[in-house]
mmCIF file of C-alpha atoms and ligand atoms in Angstrom:
data_model
loop_
_atom_site.group_PDB
_atom_site.id
_atom_site.type_symbol
_atom_site.label_atom_id
_atom_site.label_comp_id
_atom_site.label_asym_id
_atom_site.label_seq_id
_atom_site.Cartn_x
_atom_site.Cartn_y
_atom_site.Cartn_z
ATOM 1 C CA MET A 1 -3.147 15.519 8.111
ATOM 2 C CA ASP A 2 -4.428 16.511 4.571
ATOM 3 C CA VAL A 3 -6.059 13.025 3.395
ATOM 4 C CA VAL A 4 -6.541 9.552 4.941
ATOM 5 C CA ALA A 5 -6.841 6.899 1.960
ATOM 6 C CA LEU A 6 -8.828 3.883 2.993
ATOM 7 C CA THR A 7 -7.700 1.161 0.509
ATOM 8 C CA HIS A 8 -10.764 -0.919 1.018
ATOM 9 C CA ALA A 9 -13.210 -1.972 3.901
ATOM 10 C CA HIS A 10 -11.507 -4.999 5.372
ATOM 11 C CA GLN A 11 -10.876 -4.507 9.528
ATOM 12 C CA ASP A 12 -6.943 -4.520 9.402
ATOM 13 C CA HIS A 13 -7.254 -1.501 6.896
ATOM 14 C CA LEU A 14 -10.517 0.383 8.153
ATOM 15 C CA GLY A 15 -9.946 -0.760 11.996
ATOM 16 C CA GLY A 16 -7.481 1.935 13.337
ATOM 17 C CA LEU A 17 -9.431 4.632 11.546
ATOM 18 C CA THR A 18 -11.766 5.478 14.188
ATOM 19 C CA ALA A 19 -8.935 6.540 16.582
ATOM 20 C CA VAL A 20 -7.428 8.532 13.750
ATOM 21 C CA PHE A 21 -10.501 10.592 13.282
ATOM 22 C CA GLU A 22 -11.159 10.869 16.971
ATOM 23 C CA ASN A 23 -7.372 12.324 17.514
ATOM 24 C CA PHE A 24 -6.310 14.157 14.259
ATOM 25 C CA ARG A 25 -7.759 16.740 12.025
ATOM 26 C CA VAL A 26 -8.378 14.878 8.931
ATOM 27 C CA GLY A 27 -8.851 17.047 5.483
ATOM 28 C CA LYS A 28 -10.689 14.261 3.843
ATOM 29 C CA LEU A 29 -11.317 10.723 3.318
ATOM 30 C CA TRP A 30 -10.551 8.696 0.255
ATOM 31 C CA ILE A 31 -12.527 5.571 -0.466
ATOM 32 C CA GLY A 32 -12.368 3.345 -3.262
ATOM 33 C CA ARG A 33 -15.535 1.007 -3.676
ATOM 34 C CA GLU A 34 -18.307 1.552 -1.720
ATOM 35 C CA VAL A 35 -19.407 -1.617 0.068
ATOM 36 C CA SER A 36 -22.333 -1.951 2.230
ATOM 37 C CA THR A 37 -20.987 -3.058 5.747
ATOM 38 C CA ALA A 38 -21.707 -2.314 9.063
ATOM 39 C CA ALA A 39 -17.938 -1.164 9.722
ATOM 40 C CA LEU A 40 -17.627 1.197 6.952
ATOM 41 C CA THR A 41 -21.145 2.791 7.462
ATOM 42 C CA GLN A 42 -20.145 3.408 10.698
ATOM 43 C CA LEU A 43 -16.740 4.838 9.757
ATOM 44 C CA GLU A 44 -18.324 7.096 6.987
ATOM 45 C CA ASP A 45 -20.972 8.045 9.802
ATOM 46 C CA LEU A 46 -18.290 9.330 12.280
ATOM 47 C CA ALA A 47 -16.438 11.494 9.247
ATOM 48 C CA ARG A 48 -20.045 13.156 8.438
ATOM 49 C CA GLU A 49 -19.991 13.575 12.229
ATOM 50 C CA LYS A 50 -16.535 15.207 12.309
ATOM 51 C CA LYS A 51 -16.963 17.169 8.967
ATOM 52 C CA ILE A 52 -14.630 14.936 6.913
ATOM 53 C CA PRO A 53 -15.531 15.318 3.425
ATOM 54 C CA ILE A 54 -15.655 11.802 1.640
ATOM 55 C CA GLU A 55 -14.399 10.973 -1.950
ATOM 56 C CA HIS A 56 -14.789 7.888 -3.804
ATOM 57 C CA GLU A 57 -11.875 7.423 -5.965
ATOM 58 C CA VAL A 58 -11.779 5.324 -9.171
ATOM 59 C CA ARG A 59 -9.383 4.437 -12.046
ATOM 60 C CA GLY A 60 -8.904 7.628 -14.129
ATOM 61 C CA LYS A 61 -9.128 10.284 -11.547
ATOM 62 C CA LYS A 62 -6.065 12.224 -11.058
ATOM 63 C CA PHE A 63 -4.827 15.028 -8.680
ATOM 64 C CA SER A 64 -1.968 17.031 -8.325
ATOM 65 C CA ARG A 65 -0.673 19.406 -5.264
ATOM 66 C CA ASP A 66 2.438 20.928 -4.984
ATOM 67 C CA GLY A 67 4.184 19.511 -7.912
ATOM 68 C CA ALA A 68 3.403 15.968 -7.045
ATOM 69 C CA GLU A 69 1.049 13.940 -9.309
ATOM 70 C CA GLY A 70 -1.323 11.280 -8.385
ATOM 71 C CA GLU A 71 -3.376 9.155 -10.495
ATOM 72 C CA PHE A 72 -5.861 6.189 -9.453
ATOM 73 C CA LEU A 73 -5.410 2.915 -11.227
ATOM 74 C CA TRP A 74 -8.159 0.987 -9.630
ATOM 75 C CA PRO A 75 -10.732 0.137 -8.767
ATOM 76 C CA GLU A 76 -13.016 0.596 -11.909
ATOM 77 C CA SER A 77 -15.959 2.467 -11.382
ATOM 78 C CA SER A 78 -18.825 0.273 -10.142
ATOM 79 C CA ARG A 79 -21.499 2.467 -11.771
ATOM 80 C CA GLY A 80 -23.307 3.152 -8.659
ATOM 81 C CA GLU A 81 -23.671 -0.465 -7.572
ATOM 82 C CA THR A 82 -23.040 -1.261 -3.850
ATOM 83 C CA ALA A 83 -21.462 -4.717 -2.999
ATOM 84 C CA PRO A 84 -22.530 -6.438 0.021
ATOM 85 C CA SER A 85 -18.963 -7.042 1.203
ATOM 86 C CA ALA A 86 -15.319 -5.797 0.961
ATOM 87 C CA LYS A 87 -12.787 -7.677 -1.111
ATOM 88 C CA ASN A 88 -8.875 -7.387 -1.578
ATOM 89 C CA ASP A 89 -9.301 -6.416 -5.344
ATOM 90 C CA ASP A 90 -11.680 -3.214 -4.317
ATOM 91 C CA SER A 91 -8.279 -1.950 -3.180
ATOM 92 C CA LEU A 92 -7.225 1.721 -4.028
ATOM 93 C CA VAL A 93 -4.208 1.366 -6.401
ATOM 94 C CA LEU A 94 -2.271 5.252 -6.480
ATOM 95 C CA ARG A 95 0.739 5.921 -8.387
ATOM 96 C CA LEU A 96 2.185 9.076 -7.101
ATOM 97 C CA ARG A 97 5.003 11.023 -9.106
ATOM 98 C CA TYR A 98 7.305 13.668 -8.076
ATOM 99 C CA GLY A 99 10.177 14.890 -10.150
ATOM 100 C CA ASN A 100 11.640 11.725 -11.314
ATOM 101 C CA GLN A 101 10.428 9.515 -8.394
ATOM 102 C CA SER A 102 7.569 7.504 -8.168
ATOM 103 C CA LEU A 103 5.597 5.388 -5.727
ATOM 104 C CA LEU A 104 2.880 2.721 -6.425
ATOM 105 C CA LEU A 105 0.619 1.821 -3.433
ATOM 106 C CA ALA A 106 -1.254 -1.274 -4.435
ATOM 107 C CA GLY A 107 -3.150 -1.817 -1.080
ATOM 108 C CA ASP A 108 -4.298 -5.267 -0.922
ATOM 109 C CA ALA A 109 -4.553 -5.757 -4.743
ATOM 110 C CA GLU A 110 -3.943 -9.390 -5.998
ATOM 111 C CA LYS A 111 -4.113 -10.711 -9.415
ATOM 112 C CA GLU A 112 -7.299 -10.177 -10.522
ATOM 113 C CA SER A 113 -7.078 -6.022 -10.219
ATOM 114 C CA GLU A 114 -3.377 -6.543 -11.229
ATOM 115 C CA ARG A 115 -4.207 -8.217 -14.333
ATOM 116 C CA ALA A 116 -7.094 -5.518 -15.328
ATOM 117 C CA THR A 117 -5.035 -2.808 -14.326
ATOM 118 C CA LEU A 118 -2.273 -3.899 -16.623
ATOM 119 C CA ALA A 119 -4.639 -4.409 -19.344
ATOM 120 C CA GLU A 120 -5.913 -0.957 -19.363
ATOM 121 C CA SER A 121 -2.689 0.821 -18.813
ATOM 122 C CA ASP A 122 0.169 2.079 -20.808
ATOM 123 C CA ALA A 123 3.658 0.419 -20.265
ATOM 124 C CA ASN A 124 5.082 3.657 -18.582
ATOM 125 C CA GLU A 125 2.101 4.329 -16.632
ATOM 126 C CA LEU A 126 2.926 1.510 -14.260
ATOM 127 C CA ARG A 127 6.799 2.155 -13.509
ATOM 128 C CA ALA A 128 7.583 3.026 -10.382
ATOM 129 C CA ASP A 129 10.761 3.575 -8.103
ATOM 130 C CA VAL A 130 9.057 1.920 -5.115
ATOM 131 C CA LEU A 131 6.055 -0.653 -4.812
ATOM 132 C CA LYS A 132 4.249 -1.138 -1.718
ATOM 133 C CA ILE A 133 3.460 -4.615 -2.239
ATOM 134 C CA GLY A 134 0.106 -5.755 -2.744
ATOM 135 C CA HIS A 135 -1.715 -7.829 -0.124
ATOM 136 C CA HIS A 136 0.840 -8.116 2.965
ATOM 137 C CA GLY A 137 3.216 -10.110 0.300
ATOM 138 C CA SER A 138 0.826 -12.879 -0.378
ATOM 139 C CA LYS A 139 1.794 -15.316 -3.130
ATOM 140 C CA ASN A 140 -1.209 -14.099 -5.346
ATOM 141 C CA SER A 141 -0.198 -10.399 -5.493
ATOM 142 C CA THR A 142 2.589 -8.823 -7.421
ATOM 143 C CA MET A 143 2.544 -11.423 -10.289
ATOM 144 C CA PRO A 144 5.315 -11.688 -12.619
ATOM 145 C CA GLU A 145 3.773 -9.627 -15.108
ATOM 146 C CA PHE A 146 2.864 -6.802 -12.711
ATOM 147 C CA LEU A 147 6.496 -6.694 -11.173
ATOM 148 C CA ALA A 148 7.844 -6.761 -14.923
ATOM 149 C CA ALA A 149 5.479 -3.693 -15.597
ATOM 150 C CA VAL A 150 6.490 -1.818 -12.679
ATOM 151 C CA GLN A 151 9.908 -2.554 -12.283
ATOM 152 C CA PRO A 152 10.600 -1.330 -8.611
ATOM 153 C CA ARG A 153 13.955 -0.736 -7.050
ATOM 154 C CA ILE A 154 12.412 -0.785 -3.675
ATOM 155 C CA GLY A 155 9.568 -2.967 -2.242
ATOM 156 C CA ILE A 156 7.998 -2.447 0.822
ATOM 157 C CA ILE A 157 5.817 -5.075 2.518
ATOM 158 C CA SER A 158 3.334 -4.762 5.269
ATOM 159 C CA SER A 159 2.942 -7.627 7.051
ATOM 160 C CA GLY A 160 2.448 -8.432 11.117
ATOM 161 C CA GLU A 161 5.557 -10.215 13.075
ATOM 162 C CA GLY A 162 4.242 -13.676 13.344
ATOM 163 C CA ASN A 163 0.924 -13.346 11.323
ATOM 164 C CA PRO A 164 -0.900 -16.757 10.761
ATOM 165 C CA TYR A 165 -1.351 -16.308 6.901
ATOM 166 C CA GLY A 166 2.783 -16.693 6.499
ATOM 167 C CA HIS A 167 2.798 -13.257 4.899
ATOM 168 C CA PRO A 168 4.945 -12.485 3.067
ATOM 169 C CA SER A 169 5.129 -15.709 0.901
ATOM 170 C CA PRO A 170 8.685 -17.347 0.069
ATOM 171 C CA GLU A 171 7.417 -17.553 -3.620
ATOM 172 C CA LEU A 172 6.507 -13.610 -3.640
ATOM 173 C CA LEU A 173 10.154 -12.991 -2.016
ATOM 174 C CA GLU A 174 11.899 -15.314 -4.491
ATOM 175 C CA ARG A 175 10.248 -12.929 -7.248
ATOM 176 C CA LEU A 176 11.181 -10.128 -5.474
ATOM 177 C CA GLU A 177 14.724 -11.195 -5.395
ATOM 178 C CA LYS A 178 14.986 -12.326 -8.853
ATOM 179 C CA ALA A 179 13.829 -9.127 -10.152
ATOM 180 C CA GLY A 180 16.710 -7.429 -7.864
ATOM 181 C CA VAL A 181 14.165 -5.437 -5.640
ATOM 182 C CA ARG A 182 15.586 -4.192 -2.232
ATOM 183 C CA ILE A 183 12.867 -4.945 0.532
ATOM 184 C CA TYR A 184 11.553 -3.513 3.464
ATOM 185 C CA ARG A 185 8.872 -5.123 5.705
ATOM 186 C CA THR A 186 7.034 -3.563 8.501
ATOM 187 C CA ASP A 187 7.376 -6.975 10.831
ATOM 188 C CA PHE A 188 11.274 -6.235 10.960
ATOM 189 C CA ASP A 189 11.890 -2.840 10.166
ATOM 190 C CA GLY A 190 8.638 -1.039 11.957
ATOM 191 C CA ALA A 191 7.091 1.552 10.097
ATOM 192 C CA VAL A 192 8.820 2.465 6.715
ATOM 193 C CA HIS A 193 8.926 6.168 5.785
ATOM 194 C CA VAL A 194 9.638 7.404 2.124
ATOM 195 C CA LEU A 195 10.590 10.781 1.543
ATOM 196 C CA THR A 196 11.733 12.365 -1.753
ATOM 197 C CA ASP A 197 12.842 15.670 -3.003
ATOM 198 C CA GLY A 198 11.949 14.580 -6.511
ATOM 199 C CA THR A 199 15.508 13.248 -7.322
ATOM 200 C CA ARG A 200 16.684 10.955 -4.375
ATOM 201 C CA LEU A 201 14.757 8.714 -2.165
ATOM 202 C CA LYS A 202 15.194 8.933 1.489
ATOM 203 C CA ILE A 203 13.917 5.817 3.375
ATOM 204 C CA SER A 204 13.574 5.682 7.227
ATOM 205 C CA CYS A 205 12.202 2.888 9.241
ATOM 206 C CA PHE A 206 10.921 2.982 12.946
ATOM 207 C CA VAL A 207 13.561 0.228 13.894
ATOM 208 C CA ALA A 208 16.884 1.054 11.978
ATOM 209 C CA CYS A 209 16.637 0.331 8.428
ATOM 210 C CA PRO A 210 18.815 -2.515 7.224
ATOM 211 C CA GLU A 211 21.814 -1.087 5.184
ATOM 212 C CA ALA A 212 20.608 -0.712 1.768
ATOM 213 C CA GLY A 213 17.469 -2.806 2.273
ATOM 214 C CA ARG A 214 17.176 -6.247 2.231
ATOM 215 C CA THR A 215 17.707 -9.266 0.018
ATOM 216 C CA ALA A 216 14.869 -11.718 -0.111
ATOM 217 C CA SER A 217 17.096 -14.613 1.159
ATOM 218 C CA SER A 218 18.309 -12.531 3.837
ATOM 219 C CA VAL A 219 14.678 -11.787 4.907
ATOM 220 C CA GLN A 220 13.534 -15.560 4.668
ATOM 221 C CA SER A 221 15.884 -16.120 7.299
ATOM 222 C CA THR A 222 14.050 -17.550 10.517
ATOM 223 C CA GLU A 223 16.145 -16.143 12.776
ATOM 224 C CA GLN A 224 14.997 -12.883 14.632
ATOM 225 C CA PRO A 225 16.521 -9.715 13.073
ATOM 226 C CA LYS A 226 18.875 -7.958 14.897
ATOM 227 C CA GLN A 227 17.282 -4.708 15.103
ATOM 228 C CA LEU A 228 14.253 -6.170 16.715
ATOM 229 C CA GLN A 229 16.329 -7.957 19.212
ATOM 230 C CA HIS A 230 18.152 -4.783 20.075
ATOM 231 C CA LYS A 231 14.751 -2.974 20.548
ATOM 232 C CA LYS A 232 13.248 -5.685 22.523
ATOM 233 C CA GLU A 233 16.330 -5.334 24.911
ATOM 234 C CA LYS A 234 15.784 -1.798 25.860
HETATM 235 ZN ZN1 ZN B 1 -5.089 -6.363 4.491
#
């Protein structure tokens, strides 16, 4: 694979990468803020051992590849300082554009980095058709101002089934519903893939995608989603 992006050095984001580096050829590793934790140091050592170049990405860095353009919106450069621990607001926030379709990948960003990103961005710099919702759908992410700037048609929430944090929060789901966002979530739909030819978006899910996405009211239902029951019966 071309690139692996580590949004930030928390275990739920970094933990699986050892297996990825051991089993796949990885072109390079993108990391946002450097932190001096044992887990990140170990992962970087493994990357060096596997000759995987490490690049630290910060706000303002851009790239283009085969007609697709990417821009990092966060984190701000730490000017060489290394924090002793990882924070959600260290997350890499990346906007990708191909043709007239755009995606905003927010990692575990929460309101602090959202606010700073908003303050430093032009209005249309944040607009995206698809928003990977920040921090597993916690109520402190995807705040109203941020949502209003991004104006996503589709929101993808990464959350574990029955997770102890209560992600995604009903409050956030309500915000998304009010904004008319179609929701896909990994606890119901499995891995969610987004493909685009620059004009249209094609969304596919590991478990069958709900028709035309979910509305927040349908995902707030506590009943087991039908697709998941179907899968378990197999
Ligand atoms: Zn996380």
